[in-house]
Coordinates of C-alpha atoms and ligand atoms in Angstrom, one line a residue:
X573 CA 84.5 70.4 128.2
X574 CA 87.3 68.1 129.3
X575 CA 86.4 66.3 132.6
X576 CA 88.5 67.1 135.7
X577 CA 90.2 64.0 137.1
X578 CA 91.3 63.5 140.7
X579 CA 94.8 62.2 141.4
X580 CA 96.4 60.7 144.5
X581 CA 100.1 61.1 143.6
X582 CA 101.5 58.8 146.3
X583 CA 105.0 58.1 147.5
X584 CA 104.5 54.4 146.7
X585 CA 101.3 54.2 144.6
X586 CA 99.2 56.6 142.6
X587 CA 95.6 56.5 141.5
X588 CA 93.4 58.5 139.2
X589 CA 89.6 58.8 139.3
X590 CA 86.8 60.7 137.5
X591 CA 83.1 61.3 138.2
X592 CA 80.8 59.0 136.4
X593 CA 77.1 59.9 136.5
X594 CA 77.5 61.6 139.8
X595 CA 79.7 59.0 141.4
X596 CA 83.4 59.1 141.9
X597 CA 85.1 56.0 140.3
X598 CA 88.7 55.0 140.1
X599 CA 90.0 54.3 136.6
X600 CA 91.9 51.2 135.7
X601 CA 94.8 50.8 133.3
X602 CA 94.9 48.5 130.3
X603 CA 95.6 45.6 132.6
X604 CA 92.6 46.4 134.8
X605 CA 94.9 47.7 137.6
X606 CA 93.8 50.8 139.5
X607 CA 97.0 51.1 141.6
X608 CA 99.9 52.5 139.7
X609 CA 103.3 52.2 141.4
X610 CA 104.9 55.6 141.5
X611 CA 108.0 54.3 139.9
X612 CA 109.9 55.3 136.7
X613 CA 112.5 53.1 135.0
X614 CA 114.9 54.3 132.4
X615 CA 115.9 51.4 130.1
X616 CA 119.3 51.4 128.4
X617 CA 117.5 52.2 125.1
X618 CA 114.1 53.6 124.5
X619 CA 111.4 55.5 126.3
X620 CA 111.1 55.6 130.1
X621 CA 108.6 53.2 131.7
X622 CA 106.2 54.2 134.4
X623 CA 104.1 52.3 136.8
X624 CA 104.0 48.5 137.3
X625 CA 106.4 47.7 134.4
X626 CA 108.9 50.1 136.0
X627 CA 108.3 48.7 139.5
X628 CA 109.3 45.2 138.2
X629 CA 112.7 46.7 137.2
X630 CA 113.4 48.2 140.6
X631 CA 115.2 45.2 142.0
X632 CA 116.8 44.3 138.7
X633 CA 118.2 47.6 137.8
X634 CA 118.2 49.7 141.0
X635 CA 120.4 52.5 139.7
X636 CA 118.1 53.2 136.7
X637 CA 114.8 52.9 138.5
X638 CA 113.4 55.9 140.4
X639 CA 110.9 55.3 143.2
X640 CA 109.7 57.4 146.1
X641 CA 110.6 60.6 144.3
X642 CA 107.9 62.3 146.2
X643 CA 110.4 62.5 149.1
X644 CA 112.4 64.9 147.0
X645 CA 109.8 67.0 145.2
X646 CA 110.3 70.7 146.0
X647 CA 113.2 69.9 148.3
X648 CA 116.8 71.1 148.4
X649 CA 120.0 68.9 148.7
X650 CA 120.7 68.3 152.4
X651 CA 117.1 68.1 153.6
X652 CA 116.8 64.4 154.4
X653 CA 117.9 63.5 150.9
X654 CA 119.4 60.1 150.9
X655 CA 118.7 56.4 151.3
X656 CA 117.6 55.5 147.8
X657 CA 119.2 53.1 145.4
X658 CA 119.5 55.7 142.6
X659 CA 121.8 58.7 142.5
X660 CA 121.0 62.2 143.5
X661 CA 122.7 65.2 142.2
X662 CA 122.9 69.0 142.9
X663 CA 124.9 71.3 145.1
X664 CA 124.1 71.4 148.8
X665 CA 121.2 73.9 149.1
X666 CA 120.2 73.6 145.4
X667 CA 117.0 71.8 144.3
X668 CA 117.5 68.0 144.4
X669 CA 118.1 66.3 141.1
X670 CA 117.9 62.7 140.1
X671 CA 120.8 61.2 138.1
X672 CA 120.1 58.2 135.9
X673 CA 122.3 56.9 133.0
X674 CA 124.3 60.1 132.8
X675 CA 121.3 62.3 132.7
X676 CA 119.7 64.5 135.3
X677 CA 116.1 65.0 136.0
X678 CA 114.1 67.2 138.5
X679 CA 111.7 65.3 140.8
X680 CA 108.9 67.1 139.0
X681 CA 110.0 65.6 135.7
X682 CA 110.0 62.1 137.2
X683 CA 106.6 62.6 138.8
X684 CA 105.4 64.0 135.5
X685 CA 106.2 60.6 133.9
X686 CA 103.9 58.9 136.4
X687 CA 101.2 61.5 135.9
X688 CA 101.5 61.1 132.1
X689 CA 100.9 57.4 132.4
X690 CA 97.9 58.1 134.7
X691 CA 96.6 60.6 132.1
X692 CA 97.0 58.1 129.3
X693 CA 95.1 55.4 131.2
X694 CA 92.3 57.9 132.1
X695 CA 92.0 59.0 128.4
X696 CA 91.8 55.3 127.4
X697 CA 89.2 54.5 130.1
X698 CA 87.1 57.7 129.5
X699 CA 87.5 57.8 125.7
X700 CA 88.2 61.5 125.7
X701 CA 91.0 64.0 126.1
X702 CA 91.9 64.7 129.8
X703 CA 93.6 67.9 130.6
X704 CA 92.4 69.1 133.9
X705 CA 93.2 67.6 137.3
X706 CA 93.0 68.0 141.1
X707 CA 96.2 66.6 142.7
X708 CA 96.6 65.8 146.4
X709 CA 99.6 66.5 148.6
X710 CA 100.4 65.7 152.2
X711 CA 99.0 68.4 154.6
X712 CA 102.5 69.2 155.7
X713 CA 103.8 70.0 152.2
X714 CA 105.2 73.6 152.1
X715 CA 104.6 76.1 149.3
X716 CA 107.7 74.9 147.4
X717 CA 106.6 71.3 147.5
X718 CA 103.1 72.2 146.4
X719 CA 104.3 74.4 143.6
X720 CA 106.6 71.6 142.4
X721 CA 103.7 69.2 142.5
X722 CA 101.7 71.6 140.4
X723 CA 104.6 71.9 138.0
X724 CA 104.8 68.1 137.6
X725 CA 101.1 68.2 136.7
X726 CA 101.7 70.8 134.1
X727 CA 104.6 69.0 132.7
X728 CA 102.3 66.0 132.2
X729 CA 99.9 68.2 130.3
X730 CA 97.4 68.9 132.9
X731 CA 95.9 72.2 134.0
X732 CA 96.1 71.7 137.8
X733 CA 92.8 73.1 139.0
X734 CA 93.6 72.6 142.6
X735 CA 96.1 71.1 145.0
X736 CA 94.2 69.4 147.9
X737 CA 95.5 68.1 151.2
X738 CA 95.5 64.3 151.3
X739 CA 93.7 64.1 154.7
X740 CA 91.1 66.5 153.5
X741 CA 90.5 64.4 150.4
X742 CA 90.3 61.3 152.5
X743 CA 87.8 62.9 154.9
X744 CA 85.7 63.9 151.9
X745 CA 85.7 60.3 150.6
X746 CA 84.6 59.1 154.0
X747 CA 81.7 61.6 153.8
X748 CA 82.9 63.5 156.9
X749 CA 81.9 66.8 155.3
X750 CA 78.4 65.9 156.5
X751 CA 79.5 65.9 160.1
X752 CA 78.4 68.9 162.2
X753 CA 80.3 72.1 162.3
X754 CA 83.4 72.0 164.6
X755 CA 83.7 68.2 164.3
X756 CA 87.2 67.0 164.8
X757 CA 88.7 64.2 162.8
X758 CA 92.0 62.2 163.0
X759 CA 93.3 60.9 159.7
X760 CA 95.8 58.1 160.2
X761 CA 97.7 57.5 157.0
X762 CA 100.2 54.6 156.9
X763 CA 101.4 54.1 153.3
X764 CA 104.4 52.3 151.8
X765 CA 107.1 54.6 153.0
X766 CA 105.5 57.4 155.0
X767 CA 103.3 57.9 158.0
X768 CA 101.1 60.9 158.4
X769 CA 98.7 61.8 161.2
X770 CA 96.5 64.8 160.7
X771 CA 93.9 66.3 163.0
X772 CA 91.3 68.2 161.1
X773 CA 88.4 70.4 162.2
X774 CA 85.3 71.0 160.1
X775 CA 84.7 74.7 160.0
X776 CA 81.7 75.9 158.1
X777 CA 82.1 73.2 155.6
X778 CA 85.8 73.6 155.2
X779 CA 88.4 71.2 156.7
X780 CA 91.1 73.0 158.6
X781 CA 94.3 71.3 159.6
X782 CA 94.7 71.7 163.3
X783 CA 97.9 69.6 163.5
X784 CA 100.0 67.3 161.5
X785 CA 102.8 65.0 162.5
X786 CA 104.4 61.9 161.1
X787 CA 107.5 60.2 159.8
X788 CA 108.7 60.3 156.2
X789 CA 110.6 57.1 156.8
X790 CA 108.0 54.8 158.2
X791 CA 105.6 52.5 156.4
X792 CA 104.8 49.1 154.9
X793 CA 108.2 48.9 153.3
X794 CA 109.8 48.6 156.7
X795 CA 107.5 45.7 157.5
X796 CA 108.6 43.9 154.3
X797 CA 112.2 44.5 155.1
X798 CA 111.7 43.2 158.6
X799 CA 110.2 39.9 157.3
X800 CA 113.0 39.4 154.8
X801 CA 115.7 40.0 157.3
X802 CA 114.0 37.6 159.7
X803 CA 114.2 35.0 156.9
X804 CA 118.0 35.3 157.1
X805 CA 118.0 33.9 160.6
X806 CA 118.7 30.2 161.1
X807 CA 115.3 29.3 162.6
X808 CA 113.6 30.2 159.3
X809 CA 116.2 28.6 157.2
X810 CA 115.7 25.4 159.1
X811 CA 112.0 25.5 158.9
X812 CA 112.0 26.1 155.2
X813 CA 113.3 23.9 152.5
X814 CA 115.9 26.5 151.8
X815 CA 118.8 25.4 153.8
X816 CA 122.0 25.6 151.9
X817 CA 122.0 29.1 150.4
X818 CA 122.1 32.2 152.5
X819 CA 119.4 34.7 151.5
X820 CA 122.0 37.4 151.5
X821 CA 123.6 35.6 148.6
X822 CA 120.6 35.9 146.4
X823 CA 120.9 37.2 142.9
X824 CA 119.1 40.5 142.2
X825 CA 116.4 38.6 140.3
X826 CA 115.9 36.1 143.1
X827 CA 115.9 38.9 145.7
X828 CA 113.1 40.6 143.6
X829 CA 111.0 37.5 143.5
X830 CA 111.4 37.0 147.3
X831 CA 110.5 40.6 147.9
X832 CA 107.4 40.4 145.8
X833 CA 106.3 37.1 147.5
X834 CA 106.7 38.6 150.9
X835 CA 104.5 41.6 150.0
X836 CA 101.8 39.3 148.6
X837 CA 101.9 37.2 151.8
X838 CA 101.7 40.3 153.9
X839 CA 98.6 41.4 152.1
X840 CA 97.0 38.0 152.4
X841 CA 97.7 38.0 156.1
X842 CA 95.5 41.0 156.6
X843 CA 92.6 38.6 155.9
X844 CA 94.0 35.2 156.6
X845 CA 95.9 33.5 159.4
X846 CA 98.6 31.9 157.3
X847 CA 100.2 32.5 153.9
X848 CA 102.5 30.1 152.2
X849 CA 105.5 31.5 150.3
X850 CA 106.5 29.1 147.6
X851 CA 109.5 30.0 145.4
X852 CA 110.6 27.1 143.3
X853 CA 114.3 27.2 142.1
X854 CA 114.9 30.5 143.8
X855 CA 118.6 30.0 143.6
X856 CA 119.5 27.4 141.0
X857 CA 118.0 24.2 142.1
X858 CA 117.2 25.4 145.5
X859 CA 113.6 26.3 146.3
X860 CA 112.3 28.5 149.1
X861 CA 109.1 27.4 150.9
X862 CA 107.8 29.0 154.1
X863 CA 104.5 29.4 155.8
X864 CA 104.3 32.8 157.3
X865 CA 101.7 33.1 160.0
X866 CA 99.9 36.3 161.1
X867 CA 101.4 35.9 164.6
X868 CA 104.9 35.8 163.1
X869 CA 104.2 38.8 160.9
X870 CA 102.7 40.7 163.8
X871 CA 105.7 40.0 166.0
X872 CA 108.0 41.5 163.3
X873 CA 105.7 44.4 162.5
X874 CA 104.9 45.5 166.1
X875 CA 108.0 47.5 166.8
X876 CA 107.5 49.3 163.5
X877 CA 103.8 50.1 164.1
X878 CA 104.6 51.1 167.6
X879 CA 106.5 54.1 166.2
X880 CA 103.2 55.7 165.0
X881 CA 102.0 56.2 168.6
X882 CA 104.3 59.0 169.6
X883 CA 103.4 60.9 166.4
X884 CA 99.7 60.6 167.1
X885 CA 100.1 61.8 170.7
X886 CA 102.2 64.7 169.6
X887 CA 99.6 65.7 167.0
X888 CA 96.8 65.5 169.6
X889 CA 98.9 67.6 171.9
X890 CA 99.6 70.2 169.2
X891 CA 95.9 70.4 168.4
X892 CA 95.2 70.7 172.2
X893 CA 92.9 67.8 172.1
X894 CA 92.4 64.5 173.8
X895 CA 91.2 61.4 172.0
X896 CA 87.7 62.0 173.6
X897 CA 87.5 65.3 171.7
X898 CA 87.5 63.5 168.3
X899 CA 84.4 62.7 166.4
X900 CA 86.0 60.2 164.0
X901 CA 89.2 58.5 163.3
X902 CA 89.7 57.4 159.7
X903 CA 92.2 55.0 158.2
X904 CA 94.2 55.9 155.0
X905 CA 97.0 54.1 153.3
X906 CA 97.3 50.4 152.2
X907 CA 99.2 49.4 155.3
X908 CA 96.2 50.2 157.6
X909 CA 94.5 47.2 156.2
X910 CA 96.6 45.2 158.6
X911 CA 94.6 44.2 161.6
X912 CA 97.6 44.9 163.9
X913 CA 97.6 48.6 162.7
X914 CA 93.9 48.9 163.4
X915 CA 94.5 47.5 166.9
X916 CA 97.1 50.2 167.5
X917 CA 94.8 52.9 166.2
X918 CA 92.1 51.7 168.5
X919 CA 94.4 51.8 171.5
X920 CA 95.9 55.2 170.8
X921 CA 92.6 56.9 170.0
X922 CA 90.5 54.8 172.4
X923 CA 87.8 54.3 169.8
X924 CA 86.9 52.2 166.8
X925 CA 88.4 53.6 163.6
X926 CA 86.0 54.2 160.8
X927 CA 86.6 51.5 158.2
X928 CA 83.8 52.3 155.8
X929 CA 86.2 53.1 152.9
X930 CA 89.1 51.3 151.2
X931 CA 92.1 53.0 152.9
X932 CA 94.3 53.0 149.8
X933 CA 91.6 54.5 147.6
X934 CA 90.2 57.2 149.9
X935 CA 92.6 59.9 148.9
X936 CA 92.0 59.4 145.2
X937 CA 88.3 59.2 145.7
X938 CA 88.3 62.4 147.6
X939 CA 90.4 64.1 145.0
X940 CA 87.8 62.9 142.4
X941 CA 84.9 64.2 144.5
X942 CA 86.7 67.6 144.7
X943 CA 87.2 67.5 140.9
X944 CA 83.5 66.8 140.6
X945 CA 82.7 69.7 142.8
X946 CA 84.9 72.0 140.7
X947 CA 83.3 70.9 137.5
X948 CA 79.8 71.2 138.8
X949 CA 79.2 67.4 138.4
X950 CA 78.7 66.9 142.2
X951 CA 75.7 68.8 143.3
X952 CA 74.2 67.8 146.6
X953 CA 77.3 67.9 148.6
X954 CA 78.5 70.6 150.8
X955 CA 81.0 72.6 148.7
X956 CA 84.5 73.0 149.9
X957 CA 84.6 76.2 147.8
X958 CA 84.4 79.4 149.8
X959 CA 83.7 83.0 148.8
X960 CA 87.1 84.5 148.4
X961 CA 85.8 88.0 149.1
X962 CA 82.8 89.6 150.9
X963 CA 79.7 90.4 148.9
X964 CA 77.3 93.1 149.9
X965 CA 75.4 96.2 148.8
X966 CA 76.0 99.9 148.9
X967 CA 74.0 101.6 151.6
X968 CA 73.2 105.2 152.4
X969 CA 76.3 107.3 152.6
X970 CA 78.3 105.2 150.3
X971 CA 79.2 102.4 152.8
X972 CA 79.7 98.7 152.1
X973 CA 77.1 96.6 153.8
X974 CA 78.3 93.0 153.8
X975 CA 75.7 90.4 153.3
X976 CA 77.9 87.3 152.6
X977 CA 81.2 87.6 154.5
X978 CA 84.4 86.4 152.8
X979 CA 85.3 82.7 153.4
X980 CA 81.7 81.6 153.5
X981 CA 81.1 78.2 152.2
X982 CA 79.0 78.0 149.1
X983 CA 76.2 77.3 148.3
X984 CA 74.9 79.9 150.7
X985 CA 71.9 82.2 151.1
X986 CA 71.8 85.3 153.3
X987 CA 69.7 88.4 153.5
X988 CA 69.0 91.6 155.3
X989 CA 66.2 94.2 155.6
X990 CA 66.7 97.7 154.5
X991 CA 64.6 100.8 154.7
X992 CA 64.4 104.2 152.9
X993 CA 66.7 106.9 154.1
X994 CA 64.7 109.7 152.6
X995 CA 61.0 110.5 153.0
X996 CA 58.9 110.1 149.9
X997 CA 61.5 107.9 148.3
X998 CA 59.8 105.5 145.7
X999 CA 62.7 103.4 144.5
X1000 CA 65.8 101.8 146.0
X1001 CA 69.0 101.4 144.0
X1002 CA 70.7 98.1 144.8
X1003 CA 74.4 98.2 144.0
X1004 CA 76.0 94.8 144.4
X1005 CA 79.6 95.0 145.6
X1006 CA 82.5 92.6 146.2
X1007 CA 85.5 93.4 148.4
X1008 CA 86.8 94.0 151.8
X1009 CA 86.8 97.8 151.9
X1010 CA 84.5 99.9 154.1
X1011 CA 83.6 102.4 151.5
X1012 CA 81.5 101.2 148.5
X1013 CA 83.7 103.1 146.1
X1014 CA 86.8 101.1 147.0
X1015 CA 85.1 97.8 146.3
X1016 CA 84.3 96.2 143.0
X1017 CA 80.9 96.9 141.5
X1018 CA 79.3 93.8 140.2
X1019 CA 76.1 95.4 139.0
X1020 CA 73.1 97.4 140.0
X1021 CA 69.4 97.6 139.6
X1022 CA 66.4 99.5 141.0
X1023 CA 63.4 98.2 143.0
X1024 CA 60.4 100.4 143.1
X1025 CA 58.3 100.5 146.3
X1026 CA 55.3 102.5 147.6
X1027 CA 56.0 106.0 148.7
X1028 CA 56.6 105.9 152.4
X1029 CA 57.8 108.2 155.1
X1030 CA 61.5 108.0 156.1
X1031 CA 62.3 104.7 157.6
X1032 CA 59.0 103.0 156.8
X1033 CA 59.7 101.1 153.6
X1034 CA 60.8 97.6 154.1
X1035 CA 63.0 96.1 151.4
X1036 CA 64.5 92.7 151.8
X1037 CA 67.7 92.0 149.9
X1038 CA 68.8 88.3 149.6
X1039 CA 72.0 87.0 148.2
X1040 CA 72.3 83.4 147.1
X1041 CA 75.4 81.8 145.6
X1042 CA 74.5 78.6 143.9
X1043 CA 76.6 75.4 143.6
X1044 CA 78.1 76.8 140.4
X1045 CA 79.3 79.9 142.1
X1046 CA 76.8 82.2 140.5
X1047 CA 75.3 85.0 142.7
X1048 CA 71.6 85.7 142.5
X1049 CA 70.4 88.9 144.1
X1050 CA 66.8 89.2 145.1
X1051 CA 65.2 92.4 146.3
X1052 CA 61.6 92.5 147.5
X1053 CA 59.3 95.2 148.8
X1054 CA 57.8 93.3 151.7
X1055 CA 54.7 95.5 151.7
X1056 CA 53.6 94.9 148.2
X1057 CA 55.6 91.8 147.4
X1058 CA 57.0 93.4 144.3
X1059 CA 60.4 91.9 143.7
X1060 CA 63.3 91.6 141.2
X1061 CA 66.0 88.9 140.8
X1062 CA 69.2 89.5 139.1
X1063 CA 72.0 87.0 138.4
X1064 CA 75.6 88.3 138.6
X1065 CA 77.6 85.9 136.5
X1066 CA 80.8 87.8 136.2
X1067 CA 82.5 88.1 139.5
X1068 CA 82.2 85.9 142.6
X1069 CA 85.1 83.8 141.4
X1070 CA 88.0 86.1 140.9
X1071 CA 91.6 85.3 140.4
X1072 CA 93.8 84.5 143.4
X1073 CA 96.0 87.5 142.5
X1074 CA 93.1 89.9 142.6
X1075 CA 91.9 88.5 145.9
X1076 CA 95.3 88.8 147.3
X1077 CA 95.5 92.4 146.2
X1078 CA 92.1 93.2 147.6
X1079 CA 93.1 91.7 151.0
X1080 CA 96.3 93.5 151.1
X1081 CA 94.7 96.8 150.3
X1082 CA 92.0 96.3 153.0
X1083 CA 94.7 95.6 155.6
X1084 CA 96.8 98.5 154.4
X1085 CA 93.8 100.9 154.5
X1086 CA 92.1 99.3 157.6
X1087 CA 92.6 102.4 159.8
X1088 CA 91.6 105.1 157.3
X1089 CA 88.7 102.8 156.1
X1090 CA 87.5 102.5 159.6
X1091 CA 87.7 106.3 160.2
X1092 CA 85.9 106.8 156.8
X1093 CA 83.1 104.5 158.0
X1094 CA 83.0 106.3 161.4
X1095 CA 82.7 109.6 159.6
X1096 CA 80.0 108.5 157.2
X1097 CA 78.0 107.1 160.1
X1098 CA 78.5 110.2 162.2
X1099 CA 77.5 112.4 159.2
X1100 CA 74.3 110.5 158.9
X1101 CA 73.6 111.2 162.5
X1102 CA 74.5 115.0 162.1
X1103 CA 72.2 115.2 159.1
X1104 CA 69.4 114.0 161.3
X1105 CA 70.4 116.0 164.3
X1106 CA 70.9 119.5 162.9
X1107 CA 67.5 120.0 161.2
X1108 CA 65.8 118.5 164.3
X1109 CA 67.6 120.9 166.6
X1110 CA 66.7 123.8 164.3
X1111 CA 63.1 122.8 164.3
X1112 CA 63.0 122.4 168.1
X1113 CA 64.6 125.8 168.7
X1114 CA 62.0 127.4 166.5
X1115 CA 59.2 125.8 168.6
X1116 CA 60.5 126.0 172.1
X1117 CA 63.7 128.0 172.0
X1118 CA 62.0 130.9 173.7
X1119 CA 61.7 128.9 176.9
X1120 CA 65.4 128.4 177.3
X1121 CA 67.8 130.7 179.1
X1122 CA 70.3 132.8 177.0
X1123 CA 73.1 130.7 178.3
X1124 CA 71.4 127.5 177.2
X1125 CA 70.8 129.0 173.7
X1126 CA 74.3 130.1 173.4
X1127 CA 75.6 126.7 174.4
X1128 CA 73.5 125.0 171.8
X1129 CA 74.6 127.5 169.1
X1130 CA 78.2 126.7 170.0
X1131 CA 77.6 123.0 169.8
X1132 CA 75.9 123.4 166.4
X1133 CA 79.0 125.3 165.2
X1134 CA 81.2 122.5 166.4
X1135 CA 79.2 119.9 164.5
X1136 CA 79.3 122.0 161.4
X1137 CA 83.1 122.5 161.7
X1138 CA 83.7 118.8 162.2
X1139 CA 81.5 118.1 159.2
X1140 CA 83.5 120.4 157.1
X1141 CA 86.8 118.8 158.1
X1142 CA 85.6 115.3 157.4
X1143 CA 87.0 113.9 160.6
X1144 CA 85.0 110.9 162.0
X1145 CA 85.8 110.9 165.7
X1146 CA 85.6 114.7 166.3
X1147 CA 82.2 114.6 164.5
X1148 CA 81.0 111.7 166.7
X1149 CA 82.1 113.7 169.8
X1150 CA 80.4 116.9 168.5
X1151 CA 77.2 115.0 167.8
X1152 CA 77.2 113.6 171.4
X1153 CA 77.9 117.1 172.8
X1154 CA 75.1 118.6 170.8
X1155 CA 72.8 115.8 171.9
X1156 CA 73.7 116.6 175.5
X1157 CA 73.3 120.3 175.2
X1158 CA 69.8 119.9 173.8
X1159 CA 68.5 117.5 176.5
X1160 CA 66.4 120.2 178.2
X1161 CA 65.1 121.5 174.9
X1162 CA 63.9 118.0 174.0
X1163 CA 62.2 117.6 177.4
X1164 CA 60.5 120.9 176.9
X1165 CA 59.2 119.8 173.5
X1166 CA 57.8 116.6 175.1
X1167 CA 56.1 118.5 177.9
X1168 CA 54.6 120.8 175.3
X1169 CA 53.3 117.9 173.3
X1170 CA 51.8 116.4 176.4
X1171 CA 50.1 119.6 177.3
X1172 CA 48.7 120.0 173.9
Ligands
ADP792 P1 101.5 55.6 149.5 O1 100.4 56.5 150.0 O2 102.7 55.7 150.3 O3 101.7 55.7 148.1 P2 99.7 53.2 149.8 O4 98.6 53.8 150.5 O5 99.5 52.7 148.4 O6 101.1 54.0 149.8 O7 100.2 52.0 150.7 C1 101.2 51.1 150.2 C2 101.5 50.1 151.3 O8 100.3 49.4 151.8 C3 102.5 49.1 150.9 O9 103.5 48.9 151.9 C4 101.6 47.9 150.8 O10 102.4 46.7 151.0 C5 100.6 48.1 151.9 N1 99.4 47.3 151.7 C6 98.6 47.3 150.6 N2 97.6 46.4 150.8 C7 97.8 45.8 152.0 C8 97.1 44.8 152.7 N3 96.0 44.2 152.2 N4 97.6 44.4 153.9 C9 98.7 45.1 154.4 N5 99.4 46.0 153.8 C10 98.9 46.4 152.6
MG793 MG1 99.1 57.9 150.2

């Protein structure tokens, strides 16, 4: 079986990973690089380039080099669709298209080229065909953006097994699925061009997004641009050996070199106090030399990083939380390696951020862990998978008795004790059901088997029924006669995991029929009660009826008729009321019986 890979399809950079002997690892390309720039270049002649080779062309051939296309995926013309160096096409309101060298592409097609490169790298690294993937998207992506991302994966030859939220993947990589239920987490993600803040809550093993906020035009790129524009100012020109030429006059190639050098320096300044930028012959005979200090970089970056604060506060407000309510704050995105960013996070959330993972790898690692979970390669972790529909057994009267409710996290084990409904019964039929309807007949029947037990008076047998869904999603049903210890286990392989469509339909039907289902259940339960009540009343009348007055006997007879009528019409609530009335009418009869028994 082809392995499932995990992919972080980023605005700036993308990564791919796979499980290796139970551990998530990121895969490198032929040059040993794990980070693949999400850039595609279309040369004058020949095949498009994706990744690092394309990124190098960005400054040299801006009109034919497509970057940050994630901004446009699943979007329509007019929704924040501008500010890139390549051309966009499409009528206002129509899906955005990218125009390069007289040709038009959908953002999915561009993303697919990046994904294809990742796929080829993974196949080379793993030595086998790779056709299945988990791909991450920002938590705020709407359905169109998610569908388009899925389509990009399919164009690249993947079966997209799941689309996962980036903050969820990151939390998984940080191991936060091990936190207690109801834990709350902030995921602070500052990448190259986007800032996302997400507040998640762990709910029975599943991360729920309480709030998201952010800015699709805020990231490390802005810091790079701030440094470069500062170089244009006279004080830098004087300090550097680059006096005569204005930086704004640089050729495209020189500009690209400068840009690259600034980024390298910025990265170094996350770990060092100074970084020297040395660009010999940047413009003809002129060289550029400058020592950038961390203090200088921070001065330029501060107003940019400051912008994250308001988004964080708004997200907290939307989630109705204060920083003190959070259990963890994690860092995601390459730019959060910068000490200044960490300082801001500390101040905003009033706590130390968790820095146990590489921030630019966390999303891809989490996607890989999720892929491992789906392929069964990851065992001892809490599964993010949940039961799409309730599982239970049919009980007396044809009702659905839920044992594992829908949306339970698997693996899971749950059980319940049942008894015999009929005296002298010697076996119990266990019918395993899946679905949301109240009546057994409306749910799906997964299978059935019988458990024999010792003959017992009504209500005396004790049969425990236990459901267990293992990490592979297989349901094991165990039934045991607690008296004798006799038991039977049956594995139901077929159902549990049903298609999204079927689940959707079941949920729709259960909503649609909620009222009638409820009254069906009320009727069945009331009927069980009548079935007990009527023979008991008959018997009591035979024994002690003579001690009642004529009026009393007439009232009981009337109440009995009412119960019988309600039974015949099949209406739940009237039957419930008739039962209660019969119960009330026979109070004195019951007392007489007890007194008799005491006398005897
Ligand atoms: P995205 O999720 O948007 O694809 P990434 O998470 O890969 O982006 O982040 C890319 C950004 O992180 C770039 O602006 C890059 O310069 C910045 N970055 C990467 N490493 C460092 C570092 N060591 N110090 C500061 N910034 C860094
Ligand atoms: Mg990212």
